[in-house]
Amino acid sequence: HPLRVGRLTASRVGAMLAKTKSGPSAQRADLLWELVCERLTGESAERDFTPTRAMQRGIDMEVMAVAVFEAETGSLVTPGGFLEHEGCLAGVSPDGLIDGIELLEVKCPTTKMMVAWHQLAPDEVPKQHLPQLTHALWVSGLPAVTLFGWDDRLPDGLQTFTRRLRRQDVDVDAHEAAVRDFLAEVDAALDDLHTLQKERTHGQETD
């Protein structure tokens, strides 16, 4: 968790990209100031929350979902840890590494969501997770990420959902440009605060 502080992570990238009809959203501004505060204090500004029943079920079922994925594919999944981008303050915490060469993101959604995913085209990735997956590919530099959904409440044949996204399937360069622009805004805001700090500290010393 300390490694996440001050970095743009995959779980927060959706807020960075959020827009309204008139431009960037309040979510984006909130994220910017959260990252500024984290860099100033060294403490996480991510909000504590009480998960809903559905969210807690998803958390509790994740380990089992990974086991189901391994059984279905014959692949070995190892812990993903936290991956840092080499060039800027960004990172990602994948749910696992598939055979050490590709990323795995596991979801245990509501049954309603799972049924909706089954209505997608064979190569279509759920839109709400595309920013997260793209960010994971960019940060890791790995060739592909698999989104695996599991809901054991559904009948056989509908319990799993799999989509594999390759680097060439998304515009990684455009994502990188958007992230770097956003992080430059974070840096600028931080520089302004450091300047203010120096001015006030110098004023106190003069007094």
Short mmCIF file of N, CA, C and O in Angstrom, two decimals, residues 74-160:
data_model
loop_
_atom_site.label_atom_id
_atom_site.label_comp_id
_atom_site.label_asym_id
_atom_site.label_seq_id
_atom_site.Cartn_x
_atom_site.Cartn_y
_atom_site.Cartn_z
N GLY A 74 -5.24 -24.41 -17.47
CA GLY A 74 -3.99 -25.13 -17.28
C GLY A 74 -2.81 -24.22 -17.03
O GLY A 74 -1.66 -24.68 -16.96
N SER A 75 -3.06 -22.95 -16.88
CA SER A 75 -1.99 -21.97 -16.63
C SER A 75 -1.69 -21.87 -15.14
O SER A 75 -2.53 -22.20 -14.30
N LEU A 76 -0.50 -21.39 -14.84
CA LEU A 76 -0.11 -21.14 -13.45
C LEU A 76 -0.19 -19.64 -13.19
O LEU A 76 0.41 -18.84 -13.92
N VAL A 77 -0.94 -19.27 -12.16
CA VAL A 77 -1.07 -17.86 -11.79
C VAL A 77 -0.27 -17.59 -10.52
O VAL A 77 -0.46 -18.27 -9.50
N THR A 78 0.63 -16.64 -10.59
CA THR A 78 1.42 -16.23 -9.42
C THR A 78 1.01 -14.83 -9.02
O THR A 78 0.45 -14.07 -9.82
N PRO A 79 1.24 -14.44 -7.75
CA PRO A 79 0.86 -13.11 -7.29
C PRO A 79 1.47 -12.01 -8.16
O PRO A 79 2.63 -12.09 -8.56
N GLY A 80 0.68 -10.98 -8.41
CA GLY A 80 1.14 -9.90 -9.28
C GLY A 80 1.97 -8.85 -8.57
O GLY A 80 2.79 -8.17 -9.18
N GLY A 81 1.73 -8.70 -7.25
CA GLY A 81 2.46 -7.67 -6.51
C GLY A 81 2.08 -6.28 -6.98
O GLY A 81 0.98 -6.05 -7.48
N PHE A 82 3.01 -5.34 -6.84
CA PHE A 82 2.79 -3.98 -7.32
C PHE A 82 3.86 -3.65 -8.34
O PHE A 82 5.06 -3.75 -8.05
N LEU A 83 3.44 -3.28 -9.54
CA LEU A 83 4.38 -2.96 -10.62
C LEU A 83 4.45 -1.44 -10.79
O LEU A 83 3.43 -0.78 -10.94
N GLU A 84 5.65 -0.90 -10.76
CA GLU A 84 5.87 0.54 -10.92
C GLU A 84 6.33 0.84 -12.33
O GLU A 84 7.16 0.12 -12.89
N HIS A 85 5.82 1.94 -12.90
CA HIS A 85 6.33 2.38 -14.20
C HIS A 85 7.72 2.98 -14.00
O HIS A 85 7.97 3.68 -13.02
N GLU A 86 8.62 2.69 -14.91
CA GLU A 86 10.00 3.14 -14.75
C GLU A 86 10.18 4.63 -14.98
O GLU A 86 11.09 5.23 -14.42
N GLY A 87 9.29 5.23 -15.79
CA GLY A 87 9.53 6.61 -16.19
C GLY A 87 8.72 7.67 -15.46
O GLY A 87 9.05 8.86 -15.54
N CYS A 88 7.67 7.29 -14.75
CA CYS A 88 6.86 8.29 -14.06
C CYS A 88 6.13 7.64 -12.88
O CYS A 88 6.17 6.41 -12.72
N LEU A 89 5.47 8.46 -12.08
CA LEU A 89 4.83 7.96 -10.87
C LEU A 89 3.47 7.34 -11.20
O LEU A 89 2.42 7.94 -11.01
N ALA A 90 3.52 6.14 -11.69
CA ALA A 90 2.33 5.36 -12.03
C ALA A 90 2.60 3.91 -11.68
O ALA A 90 3.75 3.47 -11.63
N GLY A 91 1.52 3.17 -11.44
CA GLY A 91 1.71 1.77 -11.09
C GLY A 91 0.43 0.97 -11.26
O GLY A 91 -0.62 1.53 -11.59
N VAL A 92 0.53 -0.32 -11.02
CA VAL A 92 -0.63 -1.20 -11.15
C VAL A 92 -0.44 -2.41 -10.25
O VAL A 92 0.69 -2.87 -10.03
N SER A 93 -1.54 -2.89 -9.69
CA SER A 93 -1.52 -4.09 -8.85
C SER A 93 -2.37 -5.17 -9.52
O SER A 93 -3.56 -5.32 -9.21
N PRO A 94 -1.80 -5.93 -10.44
CA PRO A 94 -2.59 -6.98 -11.12
C PRO A 94 -2.97 -8.08 -10.15
O PRO A 94 -2.29 -8.31 -9.15
N ASP A 95 -4.06 -8.76 -10.44
CA ASP A 95 -4.48 -9.87 -9.58
C ASP A 95 -3.58 -11.08 -9.72
O ASP A 95 -3.58 -11.96 -8.86
N GLY A 96 -2.80 -11.10 -10.79
CA GLY A 96 -1.87 -12.21 -10.95
C GLY A 96 -1.09 -12.12 -12.23
O GLY A 96 -1.37 -11.28 -13.10
N LEU A 97 -0.07 -12.96 -12.34
CA LEU A 97 0.71 -13.11 -13.57
C LEU A 97 0.47 -14.51 -14.10
O LEU A 97 0.63 -15.50 -13.37
N ILE A 98 0.07 -14.59 -15.36
CA ILE A 98 -0.22 -15.88 -15.99
C ILE A 98 1.07 -16.45 -16.58
O ILE A 98 1.64 -15.88 -17.51
N ASP A 99 1.53 -17.56 -16.01
CA ASP A 99 2.77 -18.20 -16.46
C ASP A 99 3.94 -17.22 -16.48
O ASP A 99 4.90 -17.40 -17.24
N GLY A 100 3.83 -16.17 -15.69
CA GLY A 100 4.91 -15.19 -15.57
C GLY A 100 5.07 -14.25 -16.74
O GLY A 100 6.00 -13.44 -16.76
N ILE A 101 4.17 -14.32 -17.74
CA ILE A 101 4.39 -13.52 -18.95
C ILE A 101 3.20 -12.64 -19.34
O ILE A 101 3.34 -11.78 -20.21
N GLU A 102 2.04 -12.84 -18.73
CA GLU A 102 0.88 -12.01 -19.03
C GLU A 102 0.15 -11.67 -17.74
O GLU A 102 0.32 -12.33 -16.71
N LEU A 103 -0.68 -10.63 -17.80
CA LEU A 103 -1.40 -10.16 -16.62
C LEU A 103 -2.77 -10.81 -16.51
O LEU A 103 -3.39 -11.17 -17.51
N LEU A 104 -3.25 -10.92 -15.27
CA LEU A 104 -4.59 -11.42 -15.02
C LEU A 104 -5.34 -10.43 -14.13
O LEU A 104 -4.83 -10.00 -13.10
N GLU A 105 -6.55 -10.06 -14.55
CA GLU A 105 -7.45 -9.27 -13.73
C GLU A 105 -8.71 -10.08 -13.50
O GLU A 105 -9.35 -10.53 -14.46
N VAL A 106 -9.05 -10.31 -12.24
CA VAL A 106 -10.19 -11.15 -11.88
C VAL A 106 -11.34 -10.28 -11.38
O VAL A 106 -11.14 -9.35 -10.60
N LYS A 107 -12.55 -10.60 -11.83
CA LYS A 107 -13.75 -9.91 -11.38
C LYS A 107 -14.80 -10.96 -10.98
O LYS A 107 -14.99 -11.95 -11.69
N CYS A 108 -15.44 -10.72 -9.86
CA CYS A 108 -16.58 -11.55 -9.44
C CYS A 108 -17.78 -10.62 -9.32
O CYS A 108 -18.14 -10.19 -8.21
N PRO A 109 -18.37 -10.26 -10.44
CA PRO A 109 -19.42 -9.24 -10.46
C PRO A 109 -20.77 -9.77 -9.99
O PRO A 109 -20.91 -10.96 -9.66
N THR A 110 -21.75 -8.88 -9.97
CA THR A 110 -23.10 -9.32 -9.70
C THR A 110 -23.57 -10.22 -10.85
O THR A 110 -23.04 -10.16 -11.97
N THR A 111 -24.55 -11.03 -10.58
CA THR A 111 -25.07 -11.91 -11.62
C THR A 111 -25.64 -11.10 -12.78
O THR A 111 -25.47 -11.46 -13.96
N LYS A 112 -26.30 -10.00 -12.47
CA LYS A 112 -26.84 -9.14 -13.52
C LYS A 112 -25.73 -8.62 -14.43
O LYS A 112 -25.89 -8.60 -15.66
N MET A 113 -24.61 -8.21 -13.83
CA MET A 113 -23.49 -7.73 -14.63
C MET A 113 -22.90 -8.84 -15.47
O MET A 113 -22.56 -8.66 -16.65
N MET A 114 -22.77 -10.02 -14.89
CA MET A 114 -22.20 -11.15 -15.61
C MET A 114 -23.06 -11.50 -16.83
O MET A 114 -22.54 -11.76 -17.93
N VAL A 115 -24.36 -11.50 -16.65
CA VAL A 115 -25.27 -11.79 -17.76
C VAL A 115 -25.13 -10.73 -18.85
O VAL A 115 -25.14 -11.04 -20.05
N ALA A 116 -24.95 -9.47 -18.44
CA ALA A 116 -24.76 -8.39 -19.42
C ALA A 116 -23.48 -8.60 -20.20
O ALA A 116 -23.43 -8.37 -21.42
N TRP A 117 -22.42 -9.05 -19.53
CA TRP A 117 -21.17 -9.31 -20.22
C TRP A 117 -21.33 -10.40 -21.27
O TRP A 117 -20.71 -10.34 -22.34
N HIS A 118 -22.15 -11.37 -21.00
CA HIS A 118 -22.36 -12.46 -21.96
C HIS A 118 -23.07 -11.98 -23.23
O HIS A 118 -23.11 -12.72 -24.23
N GLN A 119 -23.63 -10.79 -23.19
CA GLN A 119 -24.30 -10.24 -24.37
C GLN A 119 -23.32 -9.50 -25.29
O GLN A 119 -23.67 -9.10 -26.41
N LEU A 120 -22.07 -9.30 -24.83
CA LEU A 120 -21.08 -8.57 -25.62
C LEU A 120 -20.61 -9.41 -26.81
O LEU A 120 -20.70 -10.64 -26.81
N ALA A 121 -20.08 -8.73 -27.79
CA ALA A 121 -19.48 -9.41 -28.94
C ALA A 121 -18.30 -10.25 -28.46
O ALA A 121 -17.68 -9.94 -27.42
N PRO A 122 -17.94 -11.31 -29.20
CA PRO A 122 -16.90 -12.25 -28.76
C PRO A 122 -15.56 -11.60 -28.43
O PRO A 122 -14.82 -12.12 -27.59
N ASP A 123 -15.23 -10.48 -29.07
CA ASP A 123 -13.95 -9.84 -28.81
C ASP A 123 -14.10 -8.52 -28.06
O ASP A 123 -13.14 -7.75 -27.93
N GLU A 124 -15.29 -8.25 -27.53
CA GLU A 124 -15.55 -6.97 -26.87
C GLU A 124 -15.24 -7.05 -25.39
O GLU A 124 -15.67 -7.95 -24.68
N VAL A 125 -14.48 -6.05 -24.90
CA VAL A 125 -14.12 -5.96 -23.49
C VAL A 125 -15.10 -5.02 -22.80
O VAL A 125 -15.45 -3.96 -23.35
N PRO A 126 -15.59 -5.34 -21.60
CA PRO A 126 -16.48 -4.44 -20.88
C PRO A 126 -15.87 -3.04 -20.76
O PRO A 126 -14.74 -2.89 -20.28
N LYS A 127 -16.61 -2.04 -21.22
CA LYS A 127 -16.07 -0.68 -21.29
C LYS A 127 -15.58 -0.15 -19.95
O LYS A 127 -14.61 0.60 -19.89
N GLN A 128 -16.27 -0.52 -18.86
CA GLN A 128 -15.91 0.04 -17.57
C GLN A 128 -14.53 -0.42 -17.09
O GLN A 128 -13.92 0.20 -16.22
N HIS A 129 -14.03 -1.51 -17.68
CA HIS A 129 -12.72 -2.02 -17.26
C HIS A 129 -11.62 -1.74 -18.28
O HIS A 129 -10.44 -2.05 -18.00
N LEU A 130 -11.96 -1.19 -19.42
CA LEU A 130 -10.95 -0.95 -20.46
C LEU A 130 -9.85 0.01 -20.00
O LEU A 130 -8.66 -0.26 -20.27
N PRO A 131 -10.15 1.13 -19.33
CA PRO A 131 -9.06 2.01 -18.86
C PRO A 131 -8.10 1.30 -17.91
O PRO A 131 -6.88 1.46 -18.03
N GLN A 132 -8.64 0.52 -16.99
CA GLN A 132 -7.80 -0.21 -16.04
C GLN A 132 -6.89 -1.20 -16.77
O GLN A 132 -5.70 -1.30 -16.46
N LEU A 133 -7.44 -1.92 -17.72
CA LEU A 133 -6.65 -2.92 -18.45
C LEU A 133 -5.58 -2.26 -19.32
O LEU A 133 -4.45 -2.75 -19.42
N THR A 134 -5.95 -1.15 -19.95
CA THR A 134 -4.98 -0.42 -20.77
C THR A 134 -3.84 0.10 -19.92
O THR A 134 -2.66 0.03 -20.30
N HIS A 135 -4.17 0.64 -18.76
CA HIS A 135 -3.15 1.14 -17.84
C HIS A 135 -2.22 0.01 -17.41
O HIS A 135 -0.99 0.20 -17.34
N ALA A 136 -2.80 -1.15 -17.14
CA ALA A 136 -1.98 -2.30 -16.72
C ALA A 136 -1.00 -2.71 -17.81
O ALA A 136 0.17 -3.01 -17.53
N LEU A 137 -1.45 -2.70 -19.06
CA LEU A 137 -0.56 -3.05 -20.17
C LEU A 137 0.55 -2.02 -20.32
O LEU A 137 1.72 -2.37 -20.54
N TRP A 138 0.19 -0.74 -20.19
CA TRP A 138 1.20 0.32 -20.34
C TRP A 138 2.25 0.26 -19.25
O TRP A 138 3.46 0.29 -19.53
N VAL A 139 1.83 0.15 -18.00
CA VAL A 139 2.77 0.14 -16.88
C VAL A 139 3.67 -1.09 -16.94
O VAL A 139 4.89 -0.99 -16.76
N SER A 140 3.09 -2.25 -17.17
CA SER A 140 3.84 -3.50 -17.10
C SER A 140 4.74 -3.74 -18.29
O SER A 140 5.77 -4.42 -18.16
N GLY A 141 4.34 -3.24 -19.45
CA GLY A 141 5.10 -3.53 -20.66
C GLY A 141 4.87 -4.94 -21.17
O GLY A 141 5.50 -5.36 -22.14
N LEU A 142 3.95 -5.68 -20.53
CA LEU A 142 3.69 -7.06 -20.94
C LEU A 142 2.76 -7.11 -22.16
O LEU A 142 2.06 -6.14 -22.45
N PRO A 143 2.76 -8.22 -22.88
CA PRO A 143 2.06 -8.27 -24.17
C PRO A 143 0.55 -8.38 -24.09
O PRO A 143 -0.14 -8.05 -25.05
N ALA A 144 0.00 -8.86 -22.96
CA ALA A 144 -1.45 -9.06 -22.91
C ALA A 144 -1.93 -9.12 -21.47
O ALA A 144 -1.17 -9.37 -20.53
N VAL A 145 -3.23 -8.86 -21.32
CA VAL A 145 -3.90 -8.99 -20.02
C VAL A 145 -5.21 -9.72 -20.25
O VAL A 145 -5.92 -9.46 -21.22
N THR A 146 -5.54 -10.64 -19.37
CA THR A 146 -6.80 -11.38 -19.45
C THR A 146 -7.74 -10.92 -18.35
O THR A 146 -7.35 -10.87 -17.18
N LEU A 147 -8.95 -10.56 -18.73
CA LEU A 147 -10.01 -10.25 -17.78
C LEU A 147 -10.83 -11.53 -17.60
O LEU A 147 -11.38 -12.06 -18.57
N PHE A 148 -10.91 -12.01 -16.37
CA PHE A 148 -11.63 -13.25 -16.09
C PHE A 148 -12.73 -12.98 -15.07
O PHE A 148 -12.47 -12.54 -13.95
N GLY A 149 -13.97 -13.23 -15.48
CA GLY A 149 -15.10 -13.08 -14.58
C GLY A 149 -15.64 -14.43 -14.17
O GLY A 149 -15.63 -15.38 -14.96
N TRP A 150 -16.11 -14.51 -12.91
CA TRP A 150 -16.63 -15.79 -12.41
C TRP A 150 -17.82 -15.56 -11.50
O TRP A 150 -17.78 -14.68 -10.63
N ASP A 151 -18.89 -16.31 -11.74
CA ASP A 151 -20.08 -16.26 -10.89
C ASP A 151 -20.64 -17.67 -10.78
O ASP A 151 -21.28 -18.17 -11.72
N ASP A 152 -20.40 -18.32 -9.64
CA ASP A 152 -20.81 -19.71 -9.47
C ASP A 152 -22.31 -19.88 -9.25
O ASP A 152 -22.81 -21.00 -9.16
N ARG A 153 -23.03 -18.76 -9.19
CA ARG A 153 -24.48 -18.84 -9.02
C ARG A 153 -25.20 -19.13 -10.33
O ARG A 153 -26.35 -19.55 -10.35
N LEU A 154 -24.50 -18.90 -11.44
CA LEU A 154 -25.07 -19.15 -12.76
C LEU A 154 -24.92 -20.62 -13.13
O LEU A 154 -24.06 -21.33 -12.59
N PRO A 155 -25.71 -21.10 -14.08
CA PRO A 155 -25.58 -22.51 -14.50
C PRO A 155 -24.30 -22.75 -15.28
O PRO A 155 -23.67 -21.80 -15.78
N ASP A 156 -23.91 -24.00 -15.37
CA ASP A 156 -22.71 -24.37 -16.13
C ASP A 156 -22.79 -23.80 -17.54
O ASP A 156 -23.85 -23.80 -18.17
N GLY A 157 -21.66 -23.32 -18.01
CA GLY A 157 -21.60 -22.72 -19.35
C GLY A 157 -21.71 -21.21 -19.30
O GLY A 157 -21.33 -20.54 -20.26
N LEU A 158 -22.22 -20.68 -18.19
CA LEU A 158 -22.36 -19.22 -18.05
C LEU A 158 -21.61 -18.69 -16.82
O LEU A 158 -21.66 -17.50 -16.54
N GLN A 159 -20.92 -19.58 -16.12
CA GLN A 159 -20.27 -19.16 -14.88
C GLN A 159 -19.00 -18.34 -15.11
O GLN A 159 -18.60 -17.58 -14.24
N THR A 160 -18.37 -18.49 -16.26
CA THR A 160 -17.11 -17.78 -16.52
C THR A 160 -17.21 -16.87 -17.73
O THR A 160 -18.00 -17.11 -18.66
#
